[in-house]
Every structure is written in C-alpha cells, then in structure tokens.
PDB file of C-alpha atoms in Angstrom:
ATOM      1  CA  UNK W   1       0.000   0.000   0.000  1.00 75.00           C
ATOM      2  CA  UNK W   2       1.011   3.665  -0.500  1.00 72.00           C
ATOM      3  CA  UNK W   3      -0.286   6.899   1.041  1.00 69.00           C
ATOM      4  CA  UNK W   4      -2.049   9.072  -1.581  1.00 70.00           C
ATOM      5  CA  UNK W   5      -3.465  12.077   0.274  1.00 69.00           C
ATOM      6  CA  UNK W   6      -5.798  13.035   3.120  1.00 69.00           C
ATOM      7  CA  UNK W   7      -8.860  12.355   0.950  1.00 66.00           C
ATOM      8  CA  UNK W   8      -7.903   8.968  -0.532  1.00 61.00           C
ATOM      9  CA  UNK W   9      -5.652   7.785   2.288  1.00 70.00           C
ATOM     10  CA  UNK W  10      -3.771   4.502   1.802  1.00 71.00           C
ATOM     11  CA  UNK W  11      -4.189   2.750  -1.558  1.00 70.00           C
ATOM     12  CA  UNK W  12      -3.199  -0.823  -2.491  1.00 71.00           C
ATOM     13  CA  UNK W  13      -0.605  -1.128  -5.239  1.00 66.00           C
ATOM     14  CA  UNK W  14      -0.470  -4.941  -5.299  1.00 66.00           C
ATOM     15  CA  UNK W  15      -2.762  -7.714  -4.141  1.00 62.00           C
ATOM     16  CA  UNK W  16      -0.990 -11.070  -3.771  1.00 61.00           C
ATOM     17  CA  UNK W  17      -3.160 -14.114  -3.192  1.00 57.00           C
ATOM     18  CA  UNK W  18      -2.100 -15.939  -0.022  1.00 53.00           C
ATOM     19  CA  UNK W  19      -2.970 -19.611   0.301  1.00 61.00           C
ATOM     20  CA  UNK W  20      -5.002 -20.545   3.339  1.00 62.00           C
ATOM     21  CA  UNK W  21      -3.097 -23.761   3.934  1.00 60.00           C
ATOM     22  CA  UNK W  22      -4.759 -26.139   6.400  1.00 64.00           C
ATOM     23  CA  UNK W  23      -2.833 -27.104   9.537  1.00 69.00           C
ATOM     24  CA  UNK W  24      -2.958 -30.755  10.552  1.00 74.00           C
ATOM     25  CA  UNK W  25      -4.372 -31.312  14.060  1.00 87.00           C
ATOM     26  CA  UNK W  26      -2.023 -32.659  16.708  1.00 93.00           C
ATOM     27  CA  UNK W  27      -2.444 -35.542  19.127  1.00 96.00           C
ATOM     28  CA  UNK W  28      -3.483 -34.320  22.554  1.00 97.00           C
ATOM     29  CA  UNK W  29      -3.812 -37.316  24.857  1.00 98.00           C
ATOM     30  CA  UNK W  30      -1.992 -40.565  25.580  1.00 98.00           C
ATOM     31  CA  UNK W  31      -2.613 -44.049  26.896  1.00 98.00           C
ATOM     32  CA  UNK W  32      -0.413 -46.607  28.657  1.00 98.00           C
ATOM     33  CA  UNK W  33      -1.604 -50.209  28.699  1.00 98.00           C
ATOM     34  CA  UNK W  34      -0.711 -53.806  29.495  1.00 98.00           C
ATOM     35  CA  UNK W  35       2.534 -54.703  31.304  1.00 98.00           C
ATOM     36  CA  UNK W  36       3.413 -56.455  34.533  1.00 97.00           C
ATOM     37  CA  UNK W  37       2.183 -55.464  37.998  1.00 96.00           C
ATOM     38  CA  UNK W  38       3.448 -58.672  39.615  1.00 94.00           C
ATOM     39  CA  UNK W  39       1.190 -60.759  37.444  1.00 96.00           C
ATOM     40  CA  UNK W  40       0.900 -59.809  33.777  1.00 97.00           C
ATOM     41  CA  UNK W  41      -1.965 -57.333  33.352  1.00 98.00           C
ATOM     42  CA  UNK W  42      -4.285 -55.674  30.843  1.00 98.00           C
ATOM     43  CA  UNK W  43      -5.048 -52.503  32.806  1.00 98.00           C
ATOM     44  CA  UNK W  44      -4.580 -49.118  31.153  1.00 98.00           C
ATOM     45  CA  UNK W  45      -4.003 -45.511  32.239  1.00 97.00           C
ATOM     46  CA  UNK W  46      -5.071 -42.429  30.297  1.00 98.00           C
ATOM     47  CA  UNK W  47      -2.909 -39.324  29.995  1.00 98.00           C
ATOM     48  CA  UNK W  48      -4.678 -35.961  29.776  1.00 98.00           C
ATOM     49  CA  UNK W  49      -3.642 -33.157  27.443  1.00 98.00           C
ATOM     50  CA  UNK W  50      -1.871 -31.579  30.419  1.00 98.00           C
ATOM     51  CA  UNK W  51       0.119 -34.726  31.225  1.00 98.00           C
ATOM     52  CA  UNK W  52      -1.924 -36.000  34.185  1.00 98.00           C
ATOM     53  CA  UNK W  53      -2.107 -39.803  34.421  1.00 97.00           C
ATOM     54  CA  UNK W  54      -5.418 -41.334  35.455  1.00 97.00           C
ATOM     55  CA  UNK W  55      -6.042 -44.072  37.971  1.00 96.00           C
ATOM     56  CA  UNK W  56      -6.091 -47.627  36.630  1.00 96.00           C
ATOM     57  CA  UNK W  57      -8.752 -48.350  34.007  1.00 96.00           C
ATOM     58  CA  UNK W  58     -10.143 -51.889  34.080  1.00 92.00           C
ATOM     59  CA  UNK W  59      -8.407 -54.082  31.568  1.00 87.00           C
ATOM     60  CA  UNK W  60      -9.684 -55.149  28.168  1.00 93.00           C
ATOM     61  CA  UNK W  61      -8.117 -57.860  26.061  1.00 96.00           C
ATOM     62  CA  UNK W  62      -5.604 -60.570  26.847  1.00 97.00           C
ATOM     63  CA  UNK W  63      -3.250 -59.686  29.683  1.00 98.00           C
ATOM     64  CA  UNK W  64       0.288 -59.482  28.361  1.00 98.00           C
ATOM     65  CA  UNK W  65       3.507 -57.490  28.459  1.00 98.00           C
ATOM     66  CA  UNK W  66       6.197 -56.166  26.093  1.00 98.00           C
ATOM     67  CA  UNK W  67       3.607 -55.174  23.478  1.00 98.00           C
ATOM     68  CA  UNK W  68       4.298 -52.773  20.617  1.00 98.00           C
ATOM     69  CA  UNK W  69       2.152 -49.655  20.398  1.00 98.00           C
ATOM     70  CA  UNK W  70       1.760 -46.611  18.172  1.00 98.00           C
ATOM     71  CA  UNK W  71      -0.685 -43.956  17.040  1.00 98.00           C
ATOM     72  CA  UNK W  72      -2.496 -44.573  13.763  1.00 98.00           C
ATOM     73  CA  UNK W  73      -5.203 -42.766  11.834  1.00 97.00           C
ATOM     74  CA  UNK W  74      -3.969 -39.520  13.392  1.00 95.00           C
ATOM     75  CA  UNK W  75      -6.061 -39.784  16.566  1.00 97.00           C
ATOM     76  CA  UNK W  76      -6.231 -43.473  17.469  1.00 98.00           C
ATOM     77  CA  UNK W  77      -3.795 -46.046  18.867  1.00 98.00           C
ATOM     78  CA  UNK W  78      -2.929 -49.711  18.590  1.00 98.00           C
ATOM     79  CA  UNK W  79      -1.382 -52.198  21.031  1.00 98.00           C
ATOM     80  CA  UNK W  80      -0.165 -55.302  19.233  1.00 98.00           C
ATOM     81  CA  UNK W  81       1.740 -58.516  19.847  1.00 98.00           C
ATOM     82  CA  UNK W  82       3.373 -59.046  23.269  1.00 98.00           C
ATOM     83  CA  UNK W  83       3.885 -62.072  25.474  1.00 98.00           C
ATOM     84  CA  UNK W  84       1.674 -63.906  27.952  1.00 98.00           C
ATOM     85  CA  UNK W  85       4.577 -66.234  28.646  1.00 97.00           C
ATOM     86  CA  UNK W  86       4.172 -67.267  25.039  1.00 97.00           C
ATOM     87  CA  UNK W  87       4.506 -64.860  22.094  1.00 98.00           C
ATOM     88  CA  UNK W  88       1.227 -63.526  20.657  1.00 97.00           C
ATOM     89  CA  UNK W  89       0.114 -61.666  17.537  1.00 96.00           C
ATOM     90  CA  UNK W  90      -3.203 -60.325  18.808  1.00 96.00           C
ATOM     91  CA  UNK W  91      -3.981 -56.621  18.711  1.00 97.00           C
ATOM     92  CA  UNK W  92      -6.234 -54.130  20.510  1.00 98.00           C
ATOM     93  CA  UNK W  93      -7.334 -50.895  18.880  1.00 98.00           C
ATOM     94  CA  UNK W  94      -7.931 -47.715  20.896  1.00 98.00           C
ATOM     95  CA  UNK W  95     -10.510 -45.229  19.620  1.00 98.00           C
ATOM     96  CA  UNK W  96     -10.187 -41.450  19.791  1.00 98.00           C
ATOM     97  CA  UNK W  97     -11.946 -41.449  23.175  1.00 98.00           C
ATOM     98  CA  UNK W  98      -9.308 -43.729  24.693  1.00 98.00           C
ATOM     99  CA  UNK W  99     -11.484 -46.851  24.816  1.00 98.00           C
ATOM    100  CA  UNK W 100      -9.555 -50.098  24.313  1.00 98.00           C
ATOM    101  CA  UNK W 101     -11.317 -52.650  22.103  1.00 98.00           C
ATOM    102  CA  UNK W 102     -11.443 -56.404  22.550  1.00 97.00           C
ATOM    103  CA  UNK W 103      -8.790 -58.655  21.034  1.00 97.00           C
ATOM    104  CA  UNK W 104      -8.607 -58.852  17.254  1.00 96.00           C
ATOM    105  CA  UNK W 105      -6.943 -61.587  15.284  1.00 87.00           C
ATOM    106  CA  UNK W 106      -3.332 -60.733  14.621  1.00 79.00           C
ATOM    107  CA  UNK W 107      -1.232 -60.787  11.499  1.00 91.00           C
ATOM    108  CA  UNK W 108       2.339 -61.851  10.990  1.00 94.00           C
ATOM    109  CA  UNK W 109       4.570 -63.849  13.290  1.00 97.00           C
ATOM    110  CA  UNK W 110       3.828 -63.760  17.027  1.00 98.00           C
ATOM    111  CA  UNK W 111       6.471 -61.713  18.842  1.00 98.00           C
ATOM    112  CA  UNK W 112       7.201 -59.203  21.598  1.00 98.00           C
ATOM    113  CA  UNK W 113       9.876 -56.626  22.586  1.00 98.00           C
ATOM    114  CA  UNK W 114       9.769 -54.639  19.337  1.00 98.00           C
ATOM    115  CA  UNK W 115       8.843 -51.001  18.685  1.00 98.00           C
ATOM    116  CA  UNK W 116       5.831 -49.271  17.173  1.00 98.00           C
ATOM    117  CA  UNK W 117       6.161 -45.946  15.339  1.00 98.00           C
ATOM    118  CA  UNK W 118       3.708 -43.652  13.552  1.00 98.00           C
ATOM    119  CA  UNK W 119       4.763 -42.672  10.033  1.00 98.00           C
ATOM    120  CA  UNK W 120       3.321 -40.845   7.050  1.00 96.00           C
ATOM    121  CA  UNK W 121       0.237 -38.814   7.792  1.00 90.00           C
ATOM    122  CA  UNK W 122      -1.804 -41.534   9.462  1.00 96.00           C
ATOM    123  CA  UNK W 123      -0.164 -44.965   9.489  1.00 98.00           C
ATOM    124  CA  UNK W 124       2.167 -46.964  11.753  1.00 98.00           C
ATOM    125  CA  UNK W 125       4.853 -49.609  11.603  1.00 98.00           C
ATOM    126  CA  UNK W 126       5.784 -52.328  14.095  1.00 98.00           C
ATOM    127  CA  UNK W 127       9.340 -53.596  13.730  1.00 98.00           C
ATOM    128  CA  UNK W 128      12.053 -55.731  15.318  1.00 98.00           C
ATOM    129  CA  UNK W 129      11.403 -57.769  18.474  1.00 98.00           C
ATOM    130  CA  UNK W 130      11.681 -61.365  19.629  1.00 98.00           C
ATOM    131  CA  UNK W 131       9.762 -64.206  17.967  1.00 97.00           C
ATOM    132  CA  UNK W 132      11.785 -66.916  19.689  1.00 96.00           C
ATOM    133  CA  UNK W 133      14.990 -65.182  18.685  1.00 97.00           C
ATOM    134  CA  UNK W 134      15.660 -61.557  17.829  1.00 98.00           C
ATOM    135  CA  UNK W 135      14.144 -60.507  14.521  1.00 98.00           C
ATOM    136  CA  UNK W 136      14.168 -57.520  12.147  1.00 98.00           C
ATOM    137  CA  UNK W 137      10.863 -58.170  10.393  1.00 97.00           C
ATOM    138  CA  UNK W 138       8.255 -55.415  10.310  1.00 98.00           C
ATOM    139  CA  UNK W 139       4.492 -55.077   9.897  1.00 98.00           C
ATOM    140  CA  UNK W 140       2.723 -52.044   8.467  1.00 98.00           C
ATOM    141  CA  UNK W 141      -0.470 -50.756  10.101  1.00 98.00           C
ATOM    142  CA  UNK W 142      -3.035 -49.055   7.863  1.00 97.00           C
ATOM    143  CA  UNK W 143      -4.913 -45.884   8.751  1.00 97.00           C
ATOM    144  CA  UNK W 144      -7.845 -48.099   9.765  1.00 97.00           C
ATOM    145  CA  UNK W 145      -5.732 -50.198  12.151  1.00 97.00           C
ATOM    146  CA  UNK W 146      -5.247 -53.269   9.980  1.00 97.00           C
ATOM    147  CA  UNK W 147      -1.903 -54.987  10.607  1.00 97.00           C
ATOM    148  CA  UNK W 148      -0.165 -56.305   7.499  1.00 97.00           C
ATOM    149  CA  UNK W 149       1.793 -59.502   7.047  1.00 97.00           C
ATOM    150  CA  UNK W 150       5.516 -59.740   7.778  1.00 97.00           C
ATOM    151  CA  UNK W 151       7.839 -57.573   5.689  1.00 96.00           C
ATOM    152  CA  UNK W 152      11.373 -58.858   5.161  1.00 91.00           C
ATOM    153  CA  UNK W 153      13.645 -57.328   7.750  1.00 86.00           C
ATOM    154  CA  UNK W 154      16.237 -54.598   7.343  1.00 94.00           C
ATOM    155  CA  UNK W 155      18.839 -53.774   9.960  1.00 97.00           C
ATOM    156  CA  UNK W 156      20.248 -55.784  12.847  1.00 98.00           C
ATOM    157  CA  UNK W 157      17.731 -58.100  14.562  1.00 98.00           C
ATOM    158  CA  UNK W 158      17.124 -56.967  18.124  1.00 98.00           C
ATOM    159  CA  UNK W 159      14.616 -56.613  20.966  1.00 98.00           C
ATOM    160  CA  UNK W 160      13.662 -54.222  23.790  1.00 98.00           C
ATOM    161  CA  UNK W 161      14.256 -51.337  21.383  1.00 98.00           C
ATOM    162  CA  UNK W 162      12.173 -48.153  21.114  1.00 98.00           C
ATOM    163  CA  UNK W 163      10.980 -45.697  18.498  1.00 98.00           C
ATOM    164  CA  UNK W 164       8.959 -42.583  17.731  1.00 98.00           C
ATOM    165  CA  UNK W 165       7.985 -40.215  14.955  1.00 98.00           C
ATOM    166  CA  UNK W 166      10.117 -37.203  14.018  1.00 98.00           C
ATOM    167  CA  UNK W 167      10.272 -34.624  11.236  1.00 97.00           C
ATOM    168  CA  UNK W 168       7.311 -34.756   8.848  1.00 96.00           C
ATOM    169  CA  UNK W 169       5.945 -38.284   8.513  1.00 97.00           C
ATOM    170  CA  UNK W 170       9.239 -39.937   9.468  1.00 98.00           C
ATOM    171  CA  UNK W 171      10.198 -42.309  12.258  1.00 98.00           C
ATOM    172  CA  UNK W 172      13.192 -43.776  14.056  1.00 98.00           C
ATOM    173  CA  UNK W 173      13.807 -47.007  16.000  1.00 98.00           C
ATOM    174  CA  UNK W 174      16.915 -47.510  18.083  1.00 98.00           C
ATOM    175  CA  UNK W 175      18.895 -49.149  20.871  1.00 98.00           C
ATOM    176  CA  UNK W 176      17.931 -52.502  22.418  1.00 98.00           C
ATOM    177  CA  UNK W 177      19.559 -55.906  22.698  1.00 98.00           C
ATOM    178  CA  UNK W 178      21.320 -57.788  19.907  1.00 98.00           C
ATOM    179  CA  UNK W 179      22.134 -61.462  20.323  1.00 96.00           C
ATOM    180  CA  UNK W 180      25.642 -60.229  21.187  1.00 96.00           C
ATOM    181  CA  UNK W 181      24.506 -57.702  23.792  1.00 97.00           C
ATOM    182  CA  UNK W 182      23.272 -54.121  24.073  1.00 97.00           C
ATOM    183  CA  UNK W 183      23.450 -51.698  21.177  1.00 98.00           C
ATOM    184  CA  UNK W 184      22.893 -48.031  20.275  1.00 98.00           C
ATOM    185  CA  UNK W 185      22.281 -48.439  16.538  1.00 98.00           C
ATOM    186  CA  UNK W 186      19.220 -46.774  14.981  1.00 98.00           C
ATOM    187  CA  UNK W 187      17.103 -47.289  11.869  1.00 98.00           C
ATOM    188  CA  UNK W 188      15.104 -44.526  10.205  1.00 98.00           C
ATOM    189  CA  UNK W 189      11.586 -45.061   8.846  1.00 98.00           C
ATOM    190  CA  UNK W 190      10.613 -43.255   5.641  1.00 98.00           C
ATOM    191  CA  UNK W 191       7.278 -41.511   5.069  1.00 97.00           C
ATOM    192  CA  UNK W 192       6.198 -44.590   3.112  1.00 97.00           C
ATOM    193  CA  UNK W 193       7.112 -47.039   5.896  1.00 97.00           C
ATOM    194  CA  UNK W 194      10.425 -48.312   4.559  1.00 97.00           C
ATOM    195  CA  UNK W 195      13.020 -49.254   7.184  1.00 98.00           C
ATOM    196  CA  UNK W 196      16.550 -48.033   6.416  1.00 98.00           C
ATOM    197  CA  UNK W 197      19.776 -49.878   7.137  1.00 98.00           C
ATOM    198  CA  UNK W 198      21.614 -49.428  10.436  1.00 98.00           C
ATOM    199  CA  UNK W 199      22.978 -46.047  11.452  1.00 97.00           C
ATOM    200  CA  UNK W 200      25.967 -46.188  13.785  1.00 95.00           C
ATOM    201  CA  UNK W 201      24.976 -45.830  17.427  1.00 92.00           C
ATOM    202  CA  UNK W 202      25.290 -42.662  19.477  1.00 95.00           C
ATOM    203  CA  UNK W 203      25.245 -42.563  23.269  1.00 96.00           C
ATOM    204  CA  UNK W 204      25.042 -45.338  25.828  1.00 96.00           C
ATOM    205  CA  UNK W 205      24.284 -48.849  24.567  1.00 97.00           C
ATOM    206  CA  UNK W 206      21.176 -50.037  26.395  1.00 97.00           C
ATOM    207  CA  UNK W 207      17.826 -51.797  26.255  1.00 96.00           C
ATOM    208  CA  UNK W 208      14.511 -51.518  28.056  1.00 96.00           C
ATOM    209  CA  UNK W 209      14.228 -47.803  27.230  1.00 98.00           C
ATOM    210  CA  UNK W 210      11.455 -45.988  25.387  1.00 98.00           C
ATOM    211  CA  UNK W 211      11.096 -43.104  22.953  1.00 98.00           C
ATOM    212  CA  UNK W 212       8.470 -40.428  22.269  1.00 98.00           C
ATOM    213  CA  UNK W 213       7.902 -37.491  19.961  1.00 98.00           C
ATOM    214  CA  UNK W 214       8.134 -33.942  21.337  1.00 98.00           C
ATOM    215  CA  UNK W 215       8.355 -30.376  20.074  1.00 98.00           C
ATOM    216  CA  UNK W 216       6.182 -31.136  17.054  1.00 96.00           C
ATOM    217  CA  UNK W 217       8.986 -32.660  14.977  1.00 97.00           C
ATOM    218  CA  UNK W 218      11.611 -34.159  17.278  1.00 98.00           C
ATOM    219  CA  UNK W 219      11.984 -37.279  19.458  1.00 98.00           C
ATOM    220  CA  UNK W 220      13.617 -38.341  22.693  1.00 98.00           C
ATOM    221  CA  UNK W 221      15.085 -41.703  23.799  1.00 98.00           C
ATOM    222  CA  UNK W 222      15.319 -42.012  27.586  1.00 98.00           C
ATOM    223  CA  UNK W 223      15.915 -44.356  30.518  1.00 97.00           C
ATOM    224  CA  UNK W 224      16.650 -48.056  30.109  1.00 96.00           C
ATOM    225  CA  UNK W 225      19.605 -49.795  31.695  1.00 93.00           C
ATOM    226  CA  UNK W 226      22.057 -48.195  32.005  1.00 93.00           C
ATOM    227  CA  UNK W 227      19.994 -45.010  31.846  1.00 93.00           C
ATOM    228  CA  UNK W 228      20.655 -42.072  29.584  1.00 95.00           C
ATOM    229  CA  UNK W 229      18.769 -39.528  27.473  1.00 98.00           C
ATOM    230  CA  UNK W 230      19.353 -38.781  23.795  1.00 98.00           C
ATOM    231  CA  UNK W 231      17.482 -36.146  21.804  1.00 98.00           C
ATOM    232  CA  UNK W 232      16.666 -36.669  18.119  1.00 98.00           C
ATOM    233  CA  UNK W 233      16.589 -33.643  15.807  1.00 98.00           C
ATOM    234  CA  UNK W 234      13.939 -33.019  13.167  1.00 98.00           C
ATOM    235  CA  UNK W 235      16.369 -34.487  10.618  1.00 97.00           C
ATOM    236  CA  UNK W 236      16.814 -37.707  12.591  1.00 98.00           C
ATOM    237  CA  UNK W 237      20.225 -36.982  14.094  1.00 98.00           C
ATOM    238  CA  UNK W 238      20.665 -38.593  17.513  1.00 98.00           C
ATOM    239  CA  UNK W 239      22.569 -36.355  19.952  1.00 98.00           C
ATOM    240  CA  UNK W 240      25.106 -37.339  22.579  1.00 97.00           C
ATOM    241  CA  UNK W 241      23.998 -38.326  26.078  1.00 97.00           C
ATOM    242  CA  UNK W 242      22.159 -35.890  28.316  1.00 95.00           C
ATOM    243  CA  UNK W 243      22.307 -36.646  32.033  1.00 90.00           C
ATOM    244  CA  UNK W 244      19.229 -38.576  33.148  1.00 90.00           C
ATOM    245  CA  UNK W 245      16.689 -37.060  35.535  1.00 95.00           C
ATOM    246  CA  UNK W 246      14.444 -38.811  38.048  1.00 95.00           C
ATOM    247  CA  UNK W 247      14.434 -42.453  39.113  1.00 94.00           C
ATOM    248  CA  UNK W 248      16.825 -44.567  37.074  1.00 93.00           C
ATOM    249  CA  UNK W 249      17.933 -46.960  35.741  1.00 92.00           C
ATOM    250  CA  UNK W 250      14.458 -48.098  34.673  1.00 95.00           C
ATOM    251  CA  UNK W 251      13.803 -50.893  32.193  1.00 96.00           C
ATOM    252  CA  UNK W 252      10.438 -51.758  30.717  1.00 97.00           C
ATOM    253  CA  UNK W 253       9.409 -48.108  30.784  1.00 97.00           C
ATOM    254  CA  UNK W 254       6.619 -46.680  28.619  1.00 98.00           C
ATOM    255  CA  UNK W 255       6.462 -43.353  26.758  1.00 98.00           C
ATOM    256  CA  UNK W 256       4.039 -41.354  24.654  1.00 98.00           C
ATOM    257  CA  UNK W 257       3.514 -37.881  23.293  1.00 98.00           C
ATOM    258  CA  UNK W 258       0.713 -35.684  24.676  1.00 98.00           C
ATOM    259  CA  UNK W 259      -0.520 -32.081  24.628  1.00 98.00           C
ATOM    260  CA  UNK W 260       0.431 -31.532  21.004  1.00 96.00           C
ATOM    261  CA  UNK W 261       4.165 -31.060  21.544  1.00 98.00           C
ATOM    262  CA  UNK W 262       5.235 -32.723  24.793  1.00 98.00           C
ATOM    263  CA  UNK W 263       6.104 -36.235  26.009  1.00 98.00           C
ATOM    264  CA  UNK W 264       5.839 -38.371  29.116  1.00 98.00           C
ATOM    265  CA  UNK W 265       7.748 -41.415  30.416  1.00 98.00           C
ATOM    266  CA  UNK W 266       5.974 -43.746  32.848  1.00 98.00           C
ATOM    267  CA  UNK W 267       6.689 -46.642  35.220  1.00 97.00           C
ATOM    268  CA  UNK W 268       9.382 -49.274  34.591  1.00 97.00           C
ATOM    269  CA  UNK W 269      11.459 -51.509  36.891  1.00 94.00           C
ATOM    270  CA  UNK W 270       8.782 -51.802  39.546  1.00 89.00           C
ATOM    271  CA  UNK W 271       7.945 -48.096  39.832  1.00 94.00           C
ATOM    272  CA  UNK W 272       4.885 -46.021  39.014  1.00 94.00           C
ATOM    273  CA  UNK W 273       6.489 -42.591  38.776  1.00 97.00           C
ATOM    274  CA  UNK W 274       6.306 -40.508  35.620  1.00 98.00           C
ATOM    275  CA  UNK W 275       8.479 -37.805  34.067  1.00 98.00           C
ATOM    276  CA  UNK W 276       7.158 -35.036  31.833  1.00 98.00           C
ATOM    277  CA  UNK W 277       9.190 -33.781  28.872  1.00 98.00           C
ATOM    278  CA  UNK W 278       8.779 -30.155  27.774  1.00 98.00           C
ATOM    279  CA  UNK W 279       8.422 -29.041  24.162  1.00 98.00           C
ATOM    280  CA  UNK W 280      12.120 -28.204  24.245  1.00 98.00           C
ATOM    281  CA  UNK W 281      13.114 -31.725  25.332  1.00 98.00           C
ATOM    282  CA  UNK W 282      13.795 -31.074  29.019  1.00 98.00           C
ATOM    283  CA  UNK W 283      12.943 -34.019  31.276  1.00 98.00           C
ATOM    284  CA  UNK W 284      11.368 -33.039  34.608  1.00 98.00           C
ATOM    285  CA  UNK W 285      11.763 -34.634  38.030  1.00 97.00           C
ATOM    286  CA  UNK W 286       9.622 -37.581  39.124  1.00 97.00           C
ATOM    287  CA  UNK W 287       5.875 -37.149  39.495  1.00 97.00           C
ATOM    288  CA  UNK W 288       4.421 -39.335  42.241  1.00 96.00           C
ATOM    289  CA  UNK W 289       2.836 -42.627  41.238  1.00 93.00           C
ATOM    290  CA  UNK W 290      -0.783 -42.882  40.207  1.00 91.00           C
ATOM    291  CA  UNK W 291      -2.283 -46.353  39.866  1.00 91.00           C
ATOM    292  CA  UNK W 292      -0.445 -49.650  39.935  1.00 95.00           C
ATOM    293  CA  UNK W 293       3.308 -50.074  39.972  1.00 95.00           C
ATOM    294  CA  UNK W 294       4.267 -51.802  36.757  1.00 96.00           C
ATOM    295  CA  UNK W 295       6.876 -52.469  34.099  1.00 97.00           C
ATOM    296  CA  UNK W 296       7.021 -53.665  30.494  1.00 98.00           C
ATOM    297  CA  UNK W 297       4.243 -51.174  29.740  1.00 98.00           C
ATOM    298  CA  UNK W 298       3.855 -49.321  26.423  1.00 98.00           C
ATOM    299  CA  UNK W 299       2.171 -46.090  25.408  1.00 98.00           C
ATOM    300  CA  UNK W 300       0.772 -44.206  22.416  1.00 98.00           C
ATOM    301  CA  UNK W 301      -0.982 -40.943  21.632  1.00 98.00           C
ATOM    302  CA  UNK W 302      -4.646 -40.564  20.696  1.00 98.00           C
ATOM    303  CA  UNK W 303      -7.339 -37.855  20.264  1.00 98.00           C
ATOM    304  CA  UNK W 304      -7.240 -34.485  18.516  1.00 97.00           C
ATOM    305  CA  UNK W 305      -9.372 -32.984  21.328  1.00 96.00           C
ATOM    306  CA  UNK W 306      -7.850 -31.652  24.503  1.00 95.00           C
TER     307      UNK W 306
END
C-alpha cells in the first residue's frame, strides 16, 4: 500500500493471493496399557492433554507385556503382539476417546519386545522384536488399524528397542539388545514405511528404554539400563547423552507424546512414577505414582481434542 493524500488515504498497489493452507491437528492425549504389575496385566491408564495420568482403568483384552504400540489414523492407537509367557500376535485398537477394544486376530509372526512408530500422515509400523529369537521383520499398520503380514527385515535383529515419529511423517527405531549384547544403533523409517539400514549408534548402549515425539517434529530416547537420554533432531540426528533425571535406571518403561508437543515417560522396573518432557526436550523430576506399579508397559498418543 502507498499513502495518496488526506482524501484517498492509503491505496493498495499490489494484491498477492495468499494460500489458506490447512494445519494438521495434533495428538493431545496418551494411553499406557498392558505390562506387569506382579502378574501380567491388561489394565490401562489415560494421559490428559496436560500430562496428568489417570487411575487404573479396568483391563480389556488378553493380559500381556512387552507389546508394541503406536498412534495410527492420526487420533487413534494400537497395542499389538506381546507375550503372555508365550509370544502372541493379537492386537487391541484404541478409539479417539481412549477406549480399548477387545482382542482382534493378529497378522504376521507372534512376537514381543519390538517397537511401534507412527509414520506418514496416518499410518504406523511395528518392527524388530523377539519371535523366539531376535528378529528384524516389520508389519505395516493401515490408517484403519489393519496390521499387514511380515515384511522382510532390514537392519540388525534386536529386541527391547524403542521408536517414535520425528520430522514430517518420518520415524526412528533404536537401541535394544542384539544377540551379542546391548546396542545403540538406529534405523530410520521413511514416510512410506520403509526401514533403512543401520545407522551407527550414538550414546550409551542399552535396552529396556522408550522413545516419544516432542516439540512437534523431534523425538527423545530415555531411561533403560544403564539409563541415559538422547534427543533426536527433526532431521533424525541422535545427539550425545544428556544426564538422566528422576528415578533410574528403569527398564520396561513406557512413553508417549501428549498435549500436542510434549512427552511423558511412565513406570518401569517396579515403579509407578512418571516424568514429563517439555516441548524443548527437558525431562522433569519424578511425578508421584498414580495407579499400579508396573513395568514392560507401552504407550501411544490418541485424540485431537484436549
């Protein structure tokens, strides 16, 4: 615009069209489910959009531990596979109100100890784990929660690893146990669900940790045994160790994103404490336990509504 005079005032000299690009909604809430409270359990705990964990919710589905979980469809979640003492390939879908559905028939080889990661705009992948021995196979999850058959593995077979989304539609899985011992290697997941070959490990080799998205486009690996924290940039670069905060070491810990851009780690190694992660990746001190003490629990985000 330019100023003409006191009568005409300001006049436009150009009028550029500006696209009103839609902004994708973000996941607001989280859920932790299954695990081991002494016996193996199927209880769940909901996480509010402000990071408050609910009391135990009565269990649905087969009690088991070391499941793989992830968000899918943008605002729903899936818990799949796990062990009852024997490996399973059942799955339980979680709707966008946080209600866990009954068991559904699984797909692929029964296993546990792998990682679930959201990828693309609305899908998920479950990869690695233990099907009697460590494996690197993967299974894609559609945006309606259907689990696909086994996909030939890429990367080093391993279990008790962890993963999360980062960047735009990308994912990463890392750490865990190889047949030869602990590792820090990672594998990136493309926006079409393809697992990349191993990337050399950064930070402390460990298993039993978990990983969650934070900051809108980054991820954080934390805890495990021995405990450490490693931030993942929005280009998938894993940073050097950050000193751990709160109760540690903790194996069998669960993690999920919540509140649009934050994360939370929960339970593990016979505790029920939780630790909130800010949108800048800072892990807070322990929050007192709510609900049952447990380990080998997993978590995922759900719901676009706060």
